[in-house]
mmCIF file of C-alpha atoms in Angstrom:
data_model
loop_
_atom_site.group_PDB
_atom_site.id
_atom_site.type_symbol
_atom_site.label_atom_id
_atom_site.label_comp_id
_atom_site.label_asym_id
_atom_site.label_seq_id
_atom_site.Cartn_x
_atom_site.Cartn_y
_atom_site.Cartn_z
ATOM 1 C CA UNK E 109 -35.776 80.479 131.875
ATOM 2 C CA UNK E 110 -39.007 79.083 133.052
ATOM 3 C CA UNK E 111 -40.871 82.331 132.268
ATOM 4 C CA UNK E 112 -39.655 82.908 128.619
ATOM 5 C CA UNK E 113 -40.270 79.057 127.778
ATOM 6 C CA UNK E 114 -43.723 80.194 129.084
ATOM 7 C CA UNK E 115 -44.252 83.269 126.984
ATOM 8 C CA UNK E 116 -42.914 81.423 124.064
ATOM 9 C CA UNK E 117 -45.866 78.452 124.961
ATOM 10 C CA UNK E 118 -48.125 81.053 124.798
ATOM 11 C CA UNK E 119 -47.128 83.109 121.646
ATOM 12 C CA UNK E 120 -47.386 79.842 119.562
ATOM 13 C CA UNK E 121 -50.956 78.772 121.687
ATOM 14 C CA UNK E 122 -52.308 81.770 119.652
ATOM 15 C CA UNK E 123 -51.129 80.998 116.216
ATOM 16 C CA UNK E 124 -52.132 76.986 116.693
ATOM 17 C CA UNK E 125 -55.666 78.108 117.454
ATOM 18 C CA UNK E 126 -56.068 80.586 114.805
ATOM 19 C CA UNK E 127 -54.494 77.534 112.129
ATOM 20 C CA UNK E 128 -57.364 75.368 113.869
ATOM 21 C CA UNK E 129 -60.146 77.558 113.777
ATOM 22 C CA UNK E 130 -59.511 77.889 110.205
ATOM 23 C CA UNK E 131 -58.636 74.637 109.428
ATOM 24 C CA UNK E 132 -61.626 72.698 111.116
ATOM 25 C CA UNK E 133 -62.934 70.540 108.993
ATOM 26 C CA UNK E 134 -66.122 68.860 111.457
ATOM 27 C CA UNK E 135 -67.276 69.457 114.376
ATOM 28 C CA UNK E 136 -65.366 67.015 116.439
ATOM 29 C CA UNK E 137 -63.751 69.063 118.787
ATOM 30 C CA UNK E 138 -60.211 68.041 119.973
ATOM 31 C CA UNK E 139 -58.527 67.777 123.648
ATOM 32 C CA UNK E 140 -56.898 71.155 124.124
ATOM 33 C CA UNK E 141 -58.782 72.303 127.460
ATOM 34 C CA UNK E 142 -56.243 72.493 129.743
ATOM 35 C CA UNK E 143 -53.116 71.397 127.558
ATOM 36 C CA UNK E 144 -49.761 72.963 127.451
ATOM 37 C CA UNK E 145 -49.635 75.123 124.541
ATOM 38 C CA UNK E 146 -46.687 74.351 122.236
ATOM 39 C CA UNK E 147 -43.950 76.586 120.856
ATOM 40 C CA UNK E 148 -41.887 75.420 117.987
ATOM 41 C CA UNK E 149 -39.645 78.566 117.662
ATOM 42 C CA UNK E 150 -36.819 76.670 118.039
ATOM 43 C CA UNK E 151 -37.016 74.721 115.073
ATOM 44 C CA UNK E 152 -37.014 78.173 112.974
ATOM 45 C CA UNK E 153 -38.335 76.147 110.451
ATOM 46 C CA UNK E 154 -37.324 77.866 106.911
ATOM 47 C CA UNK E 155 -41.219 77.518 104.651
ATOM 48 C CA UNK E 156 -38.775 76.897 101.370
ATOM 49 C CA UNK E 157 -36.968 73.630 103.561
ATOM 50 C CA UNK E 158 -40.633 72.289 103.330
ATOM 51 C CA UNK E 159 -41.737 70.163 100.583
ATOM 52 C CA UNK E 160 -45.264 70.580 99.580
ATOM 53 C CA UNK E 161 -44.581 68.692 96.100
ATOM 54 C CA UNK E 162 -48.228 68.246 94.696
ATOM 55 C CA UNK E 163 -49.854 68.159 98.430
ATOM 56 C CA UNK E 164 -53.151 70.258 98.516
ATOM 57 C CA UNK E 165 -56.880 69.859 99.886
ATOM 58 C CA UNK E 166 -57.577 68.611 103.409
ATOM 59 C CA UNK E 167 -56.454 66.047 105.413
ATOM 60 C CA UNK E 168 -58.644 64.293 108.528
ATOM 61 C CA UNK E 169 -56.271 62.793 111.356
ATOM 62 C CA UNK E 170 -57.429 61.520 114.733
ATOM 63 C CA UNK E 171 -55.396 59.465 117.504
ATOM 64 C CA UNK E 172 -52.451 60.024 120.407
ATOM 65 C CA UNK E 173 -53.317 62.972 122.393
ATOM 66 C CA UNK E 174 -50.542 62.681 123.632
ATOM 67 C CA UNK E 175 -48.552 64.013 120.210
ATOM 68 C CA UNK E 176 -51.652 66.423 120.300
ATOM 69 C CA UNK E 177 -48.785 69.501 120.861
ATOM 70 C CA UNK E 178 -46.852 67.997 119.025
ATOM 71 C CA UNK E 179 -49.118 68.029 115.920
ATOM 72 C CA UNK E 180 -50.301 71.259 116.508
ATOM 73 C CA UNK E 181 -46.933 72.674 116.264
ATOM 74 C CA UNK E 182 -46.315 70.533 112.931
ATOM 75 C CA UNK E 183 -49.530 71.256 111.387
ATOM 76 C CA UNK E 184 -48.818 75.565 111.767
ATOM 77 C CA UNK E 185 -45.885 75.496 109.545
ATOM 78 C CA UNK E 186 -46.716 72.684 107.172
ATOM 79 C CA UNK E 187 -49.982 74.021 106.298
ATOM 80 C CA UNK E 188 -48.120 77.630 106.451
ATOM 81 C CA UNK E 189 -46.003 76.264 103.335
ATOM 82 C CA UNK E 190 -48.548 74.517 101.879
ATOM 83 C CA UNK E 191 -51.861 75.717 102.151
ATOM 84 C CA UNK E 192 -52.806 71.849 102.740
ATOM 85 C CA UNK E 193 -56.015 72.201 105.758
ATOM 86 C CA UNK E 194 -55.363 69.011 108.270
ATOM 87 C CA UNK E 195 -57.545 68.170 111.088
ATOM 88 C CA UNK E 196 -56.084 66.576 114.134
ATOM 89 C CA UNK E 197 -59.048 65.321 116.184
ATOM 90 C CA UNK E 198 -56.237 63.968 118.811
ATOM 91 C CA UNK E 199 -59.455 61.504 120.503
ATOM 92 C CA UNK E 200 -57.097 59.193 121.731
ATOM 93 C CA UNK E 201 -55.116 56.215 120.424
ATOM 94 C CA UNK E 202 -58.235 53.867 120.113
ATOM 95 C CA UNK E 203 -60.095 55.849 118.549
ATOM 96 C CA UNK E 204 -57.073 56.978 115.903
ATOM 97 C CA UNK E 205 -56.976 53.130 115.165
ATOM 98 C CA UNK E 206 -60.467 52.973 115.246
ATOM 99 C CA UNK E 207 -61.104 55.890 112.234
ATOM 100 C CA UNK E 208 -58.294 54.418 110.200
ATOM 101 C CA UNK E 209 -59.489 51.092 110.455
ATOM 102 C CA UNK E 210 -62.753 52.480 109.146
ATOM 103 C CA UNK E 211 -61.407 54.419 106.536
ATOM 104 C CA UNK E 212 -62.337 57.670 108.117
ATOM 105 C CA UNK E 213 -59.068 59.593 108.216
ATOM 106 C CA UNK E 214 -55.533 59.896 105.962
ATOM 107 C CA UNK E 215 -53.584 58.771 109.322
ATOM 108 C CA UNK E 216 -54.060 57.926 112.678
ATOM 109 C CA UNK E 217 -51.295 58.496 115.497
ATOM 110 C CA UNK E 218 -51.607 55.624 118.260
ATOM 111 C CA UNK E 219 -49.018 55.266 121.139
ATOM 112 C CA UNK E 220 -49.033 51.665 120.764
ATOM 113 C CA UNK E 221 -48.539 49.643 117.808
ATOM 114 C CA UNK E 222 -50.973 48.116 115.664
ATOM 115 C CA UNK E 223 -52.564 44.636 116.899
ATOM 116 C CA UNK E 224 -52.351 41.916 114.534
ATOM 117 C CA UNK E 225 -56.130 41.862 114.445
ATOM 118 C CA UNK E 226 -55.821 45.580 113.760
ATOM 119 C CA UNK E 227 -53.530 45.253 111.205
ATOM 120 C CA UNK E 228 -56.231 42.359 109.388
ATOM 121 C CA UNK E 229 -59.431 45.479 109.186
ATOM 122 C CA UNK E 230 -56.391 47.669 108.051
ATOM 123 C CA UNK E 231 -56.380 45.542 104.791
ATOM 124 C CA UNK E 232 -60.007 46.161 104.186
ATOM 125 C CA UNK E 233 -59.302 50.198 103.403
ATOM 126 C CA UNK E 234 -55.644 49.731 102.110
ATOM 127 C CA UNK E 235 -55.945 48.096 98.845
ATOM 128 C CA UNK E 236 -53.570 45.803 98.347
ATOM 129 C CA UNK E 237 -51.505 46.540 101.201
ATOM 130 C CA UNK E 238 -52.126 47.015 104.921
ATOM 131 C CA UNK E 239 -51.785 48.883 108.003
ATOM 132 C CA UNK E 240 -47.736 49.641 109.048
ATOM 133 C CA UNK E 241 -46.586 51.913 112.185
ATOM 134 C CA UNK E 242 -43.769 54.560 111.816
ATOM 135 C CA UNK E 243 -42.394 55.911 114.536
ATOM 136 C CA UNK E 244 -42.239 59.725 114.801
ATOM 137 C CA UNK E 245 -42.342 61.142 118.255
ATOM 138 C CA UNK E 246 -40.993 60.391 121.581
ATOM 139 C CA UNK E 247 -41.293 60.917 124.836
ATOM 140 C CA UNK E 248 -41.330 60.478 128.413
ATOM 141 C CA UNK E 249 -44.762 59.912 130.475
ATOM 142 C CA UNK E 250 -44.596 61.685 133.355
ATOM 143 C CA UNK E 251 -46.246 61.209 136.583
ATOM 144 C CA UNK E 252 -47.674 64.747 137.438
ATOM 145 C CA UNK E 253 -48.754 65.441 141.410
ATOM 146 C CA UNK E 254 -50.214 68.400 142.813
ATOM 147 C CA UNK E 255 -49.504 67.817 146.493
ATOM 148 C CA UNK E 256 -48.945 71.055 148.401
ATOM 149 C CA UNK E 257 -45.565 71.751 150.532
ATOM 150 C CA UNK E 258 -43.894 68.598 148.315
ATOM 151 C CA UNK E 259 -41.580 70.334 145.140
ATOM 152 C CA UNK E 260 -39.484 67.285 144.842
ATOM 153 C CA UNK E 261 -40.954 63.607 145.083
ATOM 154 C CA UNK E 262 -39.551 60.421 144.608
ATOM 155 C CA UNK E 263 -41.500 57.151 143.383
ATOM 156 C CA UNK E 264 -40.882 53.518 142.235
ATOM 157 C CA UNK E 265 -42.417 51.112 140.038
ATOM 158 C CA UNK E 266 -44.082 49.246 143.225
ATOM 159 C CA UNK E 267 -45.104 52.450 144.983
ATOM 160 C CA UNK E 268 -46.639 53.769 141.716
ATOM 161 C CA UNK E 269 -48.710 50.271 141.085
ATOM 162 C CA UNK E 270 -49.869 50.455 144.798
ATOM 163 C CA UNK E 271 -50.578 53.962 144.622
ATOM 164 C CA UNK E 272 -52.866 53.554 140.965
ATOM 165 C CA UNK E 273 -54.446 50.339 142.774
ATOM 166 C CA UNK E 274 -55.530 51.991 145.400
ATOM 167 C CA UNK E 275 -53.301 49.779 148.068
ATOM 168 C CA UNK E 276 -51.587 53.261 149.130
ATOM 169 C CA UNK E 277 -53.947 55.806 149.954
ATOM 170 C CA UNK E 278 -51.915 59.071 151.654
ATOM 171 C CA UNK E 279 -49.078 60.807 151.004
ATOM 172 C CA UNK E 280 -48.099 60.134 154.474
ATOM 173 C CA UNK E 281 -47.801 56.301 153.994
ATOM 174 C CA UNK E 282 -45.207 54.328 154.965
ATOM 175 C CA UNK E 283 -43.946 53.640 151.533
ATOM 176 C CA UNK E 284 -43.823 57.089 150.528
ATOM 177 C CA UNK E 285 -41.926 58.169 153.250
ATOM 178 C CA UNK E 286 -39.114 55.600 153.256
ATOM 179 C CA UNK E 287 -38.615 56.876 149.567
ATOM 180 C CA UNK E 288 -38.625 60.624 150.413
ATOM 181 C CA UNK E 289 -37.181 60.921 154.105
ATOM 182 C CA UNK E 290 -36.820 64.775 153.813
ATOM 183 C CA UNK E 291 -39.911 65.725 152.562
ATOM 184 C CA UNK E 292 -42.995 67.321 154.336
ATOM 185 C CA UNK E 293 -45.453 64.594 153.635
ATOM 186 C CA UNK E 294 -49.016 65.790 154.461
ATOM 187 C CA UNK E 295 -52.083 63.111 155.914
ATOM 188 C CA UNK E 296 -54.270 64.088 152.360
ATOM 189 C CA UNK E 297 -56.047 61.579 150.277
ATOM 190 C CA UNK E 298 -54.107 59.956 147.100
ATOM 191 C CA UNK E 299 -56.302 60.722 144.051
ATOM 192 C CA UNK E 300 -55.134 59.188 141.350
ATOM 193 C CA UNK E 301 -56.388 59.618 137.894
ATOM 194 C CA UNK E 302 -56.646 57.421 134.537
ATOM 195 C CA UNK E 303 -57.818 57.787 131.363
ATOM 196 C CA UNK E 304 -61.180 57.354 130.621
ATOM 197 C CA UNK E 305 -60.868 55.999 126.727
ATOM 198 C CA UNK E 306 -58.793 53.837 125.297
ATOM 199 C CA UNK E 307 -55.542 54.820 125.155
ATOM 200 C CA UNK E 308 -51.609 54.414 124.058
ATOM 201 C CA UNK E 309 -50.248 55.941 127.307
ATOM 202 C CA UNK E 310 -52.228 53.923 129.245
ATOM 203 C CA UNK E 311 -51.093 50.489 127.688
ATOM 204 C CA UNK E 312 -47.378 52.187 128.015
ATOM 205 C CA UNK E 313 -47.605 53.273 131.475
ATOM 206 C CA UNK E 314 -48.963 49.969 132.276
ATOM 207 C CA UNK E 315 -46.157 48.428 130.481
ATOM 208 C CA UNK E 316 -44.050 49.391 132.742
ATOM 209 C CA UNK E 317 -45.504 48.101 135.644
ATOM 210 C CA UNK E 318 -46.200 44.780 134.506
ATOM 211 C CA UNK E 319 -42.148 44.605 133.342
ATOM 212 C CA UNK E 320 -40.845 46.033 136.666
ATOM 213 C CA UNK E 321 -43.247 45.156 139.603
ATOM 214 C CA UNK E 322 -45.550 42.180 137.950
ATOM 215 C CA UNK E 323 -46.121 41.200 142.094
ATOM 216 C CA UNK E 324 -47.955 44.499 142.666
ATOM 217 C CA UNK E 325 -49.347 44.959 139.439
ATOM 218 C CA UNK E 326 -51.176 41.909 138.024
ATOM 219 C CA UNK E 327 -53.463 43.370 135.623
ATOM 220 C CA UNK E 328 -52.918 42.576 131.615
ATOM 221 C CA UNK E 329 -52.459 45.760 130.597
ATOM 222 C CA UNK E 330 -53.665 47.132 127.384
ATOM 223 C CA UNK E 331 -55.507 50.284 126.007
ATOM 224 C CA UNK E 332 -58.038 50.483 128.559
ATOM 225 C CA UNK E 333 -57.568 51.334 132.152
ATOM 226 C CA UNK E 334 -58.228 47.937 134.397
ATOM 227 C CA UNK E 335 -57.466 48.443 137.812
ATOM 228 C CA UNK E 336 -60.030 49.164 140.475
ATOM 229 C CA UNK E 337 -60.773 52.891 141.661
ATOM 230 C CA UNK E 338 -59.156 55.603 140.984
ATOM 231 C CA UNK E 339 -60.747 58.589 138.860
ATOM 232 C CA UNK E 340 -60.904 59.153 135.336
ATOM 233 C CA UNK E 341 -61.055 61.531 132.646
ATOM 234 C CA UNK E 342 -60.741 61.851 128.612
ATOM 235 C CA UNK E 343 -57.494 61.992 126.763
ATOM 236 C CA UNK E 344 -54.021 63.102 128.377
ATOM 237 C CA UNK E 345 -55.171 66.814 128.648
ATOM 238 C CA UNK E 346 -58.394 65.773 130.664
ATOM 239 C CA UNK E 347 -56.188 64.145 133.007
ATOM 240 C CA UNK E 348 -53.919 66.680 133.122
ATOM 241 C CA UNK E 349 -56.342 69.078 133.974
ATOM 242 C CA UNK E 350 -57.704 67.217 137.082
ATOM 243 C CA UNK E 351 -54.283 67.309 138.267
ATOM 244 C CA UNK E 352 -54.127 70.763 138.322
ATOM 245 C CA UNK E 353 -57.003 71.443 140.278
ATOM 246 C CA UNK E 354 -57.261 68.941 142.413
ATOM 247 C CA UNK E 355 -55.111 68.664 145.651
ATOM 248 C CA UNK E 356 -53.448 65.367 146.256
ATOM 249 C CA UNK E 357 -53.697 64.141 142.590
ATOM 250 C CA UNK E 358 -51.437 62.359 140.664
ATOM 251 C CA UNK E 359 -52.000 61.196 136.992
ATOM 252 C CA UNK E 360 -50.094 60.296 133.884
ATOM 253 C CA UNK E 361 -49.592 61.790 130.391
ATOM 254 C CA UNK E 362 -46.935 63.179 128.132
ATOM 255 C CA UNK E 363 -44.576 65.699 129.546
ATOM 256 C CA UNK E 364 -45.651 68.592 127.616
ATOM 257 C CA UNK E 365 -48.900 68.601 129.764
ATOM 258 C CA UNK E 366 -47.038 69.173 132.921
ATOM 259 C CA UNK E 367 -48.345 72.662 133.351
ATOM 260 C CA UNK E 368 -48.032 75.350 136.390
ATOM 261 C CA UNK E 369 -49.318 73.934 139.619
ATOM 262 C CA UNK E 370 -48.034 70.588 138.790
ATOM 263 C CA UNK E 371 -44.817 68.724 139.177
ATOM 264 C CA UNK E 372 -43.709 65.630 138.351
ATOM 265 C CA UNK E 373 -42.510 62.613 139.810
ATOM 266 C CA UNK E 374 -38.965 61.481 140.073
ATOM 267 C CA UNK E 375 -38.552 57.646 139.130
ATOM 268 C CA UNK E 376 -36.163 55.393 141.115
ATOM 269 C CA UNK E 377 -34.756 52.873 138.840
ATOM 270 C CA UNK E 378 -32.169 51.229 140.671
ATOM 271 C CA UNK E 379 -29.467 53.680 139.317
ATOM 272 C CA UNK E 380 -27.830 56.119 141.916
ATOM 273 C CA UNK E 381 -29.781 58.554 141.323
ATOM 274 C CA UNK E 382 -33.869 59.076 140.831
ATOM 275 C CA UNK E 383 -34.082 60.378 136.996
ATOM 276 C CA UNK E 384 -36.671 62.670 136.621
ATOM 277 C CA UNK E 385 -38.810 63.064 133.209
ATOM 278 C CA UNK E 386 -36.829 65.176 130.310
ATOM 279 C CA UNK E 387 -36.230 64.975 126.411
ATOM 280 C CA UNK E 388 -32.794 63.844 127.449
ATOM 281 C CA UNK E 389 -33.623 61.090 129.947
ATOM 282 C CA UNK E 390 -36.120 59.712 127.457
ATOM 283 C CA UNK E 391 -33.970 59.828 124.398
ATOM 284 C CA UNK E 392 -31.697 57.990 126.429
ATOM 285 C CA UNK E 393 -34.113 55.367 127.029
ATOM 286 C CA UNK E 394 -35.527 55.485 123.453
ATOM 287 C CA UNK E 395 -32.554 54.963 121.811
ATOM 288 C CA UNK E 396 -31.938 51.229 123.261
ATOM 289 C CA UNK E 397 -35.287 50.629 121.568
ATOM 290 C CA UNK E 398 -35.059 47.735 118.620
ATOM 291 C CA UNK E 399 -37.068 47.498 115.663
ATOM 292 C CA UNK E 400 -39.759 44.413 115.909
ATOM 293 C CA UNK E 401 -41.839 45.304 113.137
ATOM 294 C CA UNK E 402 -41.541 42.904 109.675
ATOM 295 C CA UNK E 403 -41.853 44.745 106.114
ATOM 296 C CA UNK E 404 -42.213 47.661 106.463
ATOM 297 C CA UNK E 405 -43.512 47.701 109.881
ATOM 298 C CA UNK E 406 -41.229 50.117 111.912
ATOM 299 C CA UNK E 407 -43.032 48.944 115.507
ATOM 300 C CA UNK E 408 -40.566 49.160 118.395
ATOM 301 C CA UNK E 409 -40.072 47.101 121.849
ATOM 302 C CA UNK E 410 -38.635 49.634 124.487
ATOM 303 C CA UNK E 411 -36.894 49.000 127.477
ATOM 304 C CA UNK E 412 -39.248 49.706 130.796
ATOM 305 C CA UNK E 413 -36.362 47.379 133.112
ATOM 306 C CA UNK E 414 -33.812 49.639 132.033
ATOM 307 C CA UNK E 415 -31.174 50.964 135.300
ATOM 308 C CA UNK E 416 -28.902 52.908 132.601
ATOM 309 C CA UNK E 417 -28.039 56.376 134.687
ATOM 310 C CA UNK E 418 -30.254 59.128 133.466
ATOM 311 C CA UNK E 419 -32.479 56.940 131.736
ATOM 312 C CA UNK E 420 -36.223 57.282 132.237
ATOM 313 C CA UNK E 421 -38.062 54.409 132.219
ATOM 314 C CA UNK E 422 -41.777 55.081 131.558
ATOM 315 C CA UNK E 423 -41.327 56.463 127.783
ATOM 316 C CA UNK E 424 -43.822 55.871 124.631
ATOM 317 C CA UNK E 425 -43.405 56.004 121.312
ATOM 318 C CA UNK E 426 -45.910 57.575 119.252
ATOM 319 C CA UNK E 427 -46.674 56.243 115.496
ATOM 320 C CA UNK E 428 -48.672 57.546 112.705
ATOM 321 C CA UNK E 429 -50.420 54.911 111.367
ATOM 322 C CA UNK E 430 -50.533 55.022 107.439
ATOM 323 C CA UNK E 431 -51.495 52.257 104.800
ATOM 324 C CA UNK E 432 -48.080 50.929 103.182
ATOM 325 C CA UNK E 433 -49.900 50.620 99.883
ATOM 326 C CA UNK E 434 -53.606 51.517 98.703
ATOM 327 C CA UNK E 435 -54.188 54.920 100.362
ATOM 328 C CA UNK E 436 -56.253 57.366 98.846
ATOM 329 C CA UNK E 437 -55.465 58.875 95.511
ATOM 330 C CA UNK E 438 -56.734 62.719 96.403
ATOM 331 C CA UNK E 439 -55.127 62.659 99.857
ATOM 332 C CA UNK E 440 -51.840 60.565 99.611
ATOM 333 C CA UNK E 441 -49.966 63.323 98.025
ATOM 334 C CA UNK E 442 -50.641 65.800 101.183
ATOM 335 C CA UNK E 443 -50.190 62.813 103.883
ATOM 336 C CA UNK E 444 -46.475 62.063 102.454
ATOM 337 C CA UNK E 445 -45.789 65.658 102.314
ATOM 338 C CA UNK E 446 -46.945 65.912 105.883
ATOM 339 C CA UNK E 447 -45.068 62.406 106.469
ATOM 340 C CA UNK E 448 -41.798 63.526 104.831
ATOM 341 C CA UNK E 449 -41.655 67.174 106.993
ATOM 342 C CA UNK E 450 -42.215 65.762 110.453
ATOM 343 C CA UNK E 451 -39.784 62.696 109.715
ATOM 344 C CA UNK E 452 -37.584 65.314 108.386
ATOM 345 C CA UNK E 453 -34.192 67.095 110.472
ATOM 346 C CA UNK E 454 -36.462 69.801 110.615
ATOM 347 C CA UNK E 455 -39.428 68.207 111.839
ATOM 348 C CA UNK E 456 -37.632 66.383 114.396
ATOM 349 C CA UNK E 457 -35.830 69.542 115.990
ATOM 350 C CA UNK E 458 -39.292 70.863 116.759
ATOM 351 C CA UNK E 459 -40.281 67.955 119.192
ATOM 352 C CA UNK E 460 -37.424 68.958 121.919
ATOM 353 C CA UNK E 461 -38.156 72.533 122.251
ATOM 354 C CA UNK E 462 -41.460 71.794 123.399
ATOM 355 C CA UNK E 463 -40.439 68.529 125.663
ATOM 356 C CA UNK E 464 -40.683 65.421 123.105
ATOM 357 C CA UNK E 465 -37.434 63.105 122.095
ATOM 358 C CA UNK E 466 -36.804 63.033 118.352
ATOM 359 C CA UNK E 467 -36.666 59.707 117.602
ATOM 360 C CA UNK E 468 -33.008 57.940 117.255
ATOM 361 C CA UNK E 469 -31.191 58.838 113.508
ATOM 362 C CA UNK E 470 -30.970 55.328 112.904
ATOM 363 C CA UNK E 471 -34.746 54.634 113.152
ATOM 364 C CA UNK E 472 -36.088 58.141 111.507
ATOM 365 C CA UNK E 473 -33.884 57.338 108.684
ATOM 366 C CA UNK E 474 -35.844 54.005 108.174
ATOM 367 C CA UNK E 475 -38.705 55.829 108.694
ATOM 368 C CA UNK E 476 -37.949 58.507 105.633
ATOM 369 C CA UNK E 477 -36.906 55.807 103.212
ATOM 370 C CA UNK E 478 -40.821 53.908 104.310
ATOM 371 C CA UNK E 479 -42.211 57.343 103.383
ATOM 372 C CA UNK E 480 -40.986 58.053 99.977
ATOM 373 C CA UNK E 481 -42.251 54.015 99.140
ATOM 374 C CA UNK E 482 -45.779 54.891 100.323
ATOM 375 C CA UNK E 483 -48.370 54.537 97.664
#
């Protein structure tokens, strides 16, 4: 099974870079050096169940790398129906924010929701309206390791906040041990890696340390990585990448990036058993998640405490961040086209074939109805 899911990732790599070669629109490059190719086969997406409606032209995106596969798998059959040309820079969450804020793209994807000071510059480019989050992909954050002689490892939310403060240094510790008393452990050097820009998955992961383990982690939390030590590199791929190559890493990004010569980490929750990172586990996280957004806001609170069996804990959200009202006459007929196919049943089904959650029915279908309304 593992060797046809790979074939398939790697069938679908070549179409996505052939649809961005052809569809870039600036120089700007994007994070794909060392990411998981994606594979939306399983979708079998019908063009005709696509709405293209009056979409056409070009669209300029940035934000989330970690929906970067995602995207990529969207943007191959949506601009195969439509001929519309979209640009996914996939820079990070800040900078998504950043670019929309500024006017500079159609929509921004951000792992976090907006700030309310980010919502206030949103007003500035949406005329007459402002800034809103919908909520479109899901997903677990796994912890990926590249210890040698360790397949299975278990961690908790103390161990990981030691481990990313640099108060646990070996594999061999103590800690480690107690949590994993029949693995191989070996004396090597803990590197752990972070991102290096401002990012949605960091302010997630974080998240969830500061809910579970506020004793060992007593940082704020936020886009940007605060902690002392530690390595770093850009956007979840980056990280991903280091991983790979380095032995005795461990780093943190969306689960699609967990690649060969990686595993990932097995969270202990407090449940009887450690849950490890899958669409299922996440979904099952995801769908406790409550709507805190006003209007037509669609932000979420998720539950990082949560001790459900076969939940996973360390989940994000990712939005695409749109302007409610006031977007731009010669691109808001492509963005709700785009909008109203990933939101869509179709849309959705991709995201689990290629290790994303769809989000719950009974937020997507808010999320459709916010969609058609968008002017």
């Amino acid at each position: 099974m593992k060797l046809q899911r790979k074939n398939r990732l790697r069938a679908i790599s070549l179409g996505a870079v052939a649809v961005s070669g052809a569809l870039a629109l600036t120089a700007c490059g994007s994070d794909d050096t060392g990411k998981k190719t994606t594979d939306n086969s399983s979708s079998s997406t019908s063009a005709s169940s696509i709405k293209c409606d009056n979409a056409k032209g070009q669209l300029l995106a940035d934000g989330s790398s970690a929906q970067k596969n995602a995207i990529d798998a969207w943007v191959k059959e949506f601009s195969q129906a439509c001929g519309v040309q979209i640009n996914y820079k996939g820079g990070g969450s800040g900078a998504g924010v950043t670019a929309f804020t500024q006017g500079q793209v159609a929509f921004a994807g951000s792992d976090s929701a907006l700030k309310p000071e980010e919502v206030t510059a949103s007003k500035k480019v949406c005329s007459g309206g402002q800034g809103i989050d919908l909520p479109m992909v899901g997903g677990p954050i796994a912890l990926g390791y590249n210890v040698p002689g360790v397949d299975n490892l278990v961690l908790d939310a103390p161990t990981l906040a030691k481990i990313f403060d640099s108060k646990i240094k070996t594999w061999n510790d103590p800690a480690i041990k107690k949590l994993n008393p029949d693995a191989k452990l070996p004396n090597l050097k803990i590197q752990a890696f972070h991102r290096s820009d401002e990012s949605g998955t960091t302010d997630n992961f974080t998240k969830y340390l500061i809910a579970t383990t506020p004793d060992n982690w007593k940082y704020s939390g936020g886009k940007a990585w605060q902690a002392k030590g530690g390595q770093a590199a850009p956007q979840s791929a980056g990280v991903a990448q280091q991983v790979k190559q380095t032995a005795g890493a461990i780093g943190y990004f969306e689960l699609s990036y967990v690649t060969d010569g990686m595993k990932a980490v097995s969270i202990s929750t407090g449940a009887s058993k450690p849950v490890a990172p899958s669409t299922e586990s996440a979904t099952a996280d995801i769908a406790a998640a409550k709507v805190i957004g006003t209007g037509k806001d669609l932000s979420l609170q998720l539950d990082y405490k949560t001790k459900a069996e076969g939940a996973y804990p360390i989940t994000l959200v990712t939005y695409e961040i749109i302007c409610d009202k006031g977007n731009k006459a010669d691109t808001l007929p492509a963005t709700k086209a785009f909008l109203r196919y990933i939101a869509s049943e179709d849309g959705q089904k991709v995201l689990s074939g290629i290790d994303y959650a769809p989000v719950p029915d009974e937020i997507i279908a808010k999320v459709r109805t916010t969609i058609e309304g968008l002017s």
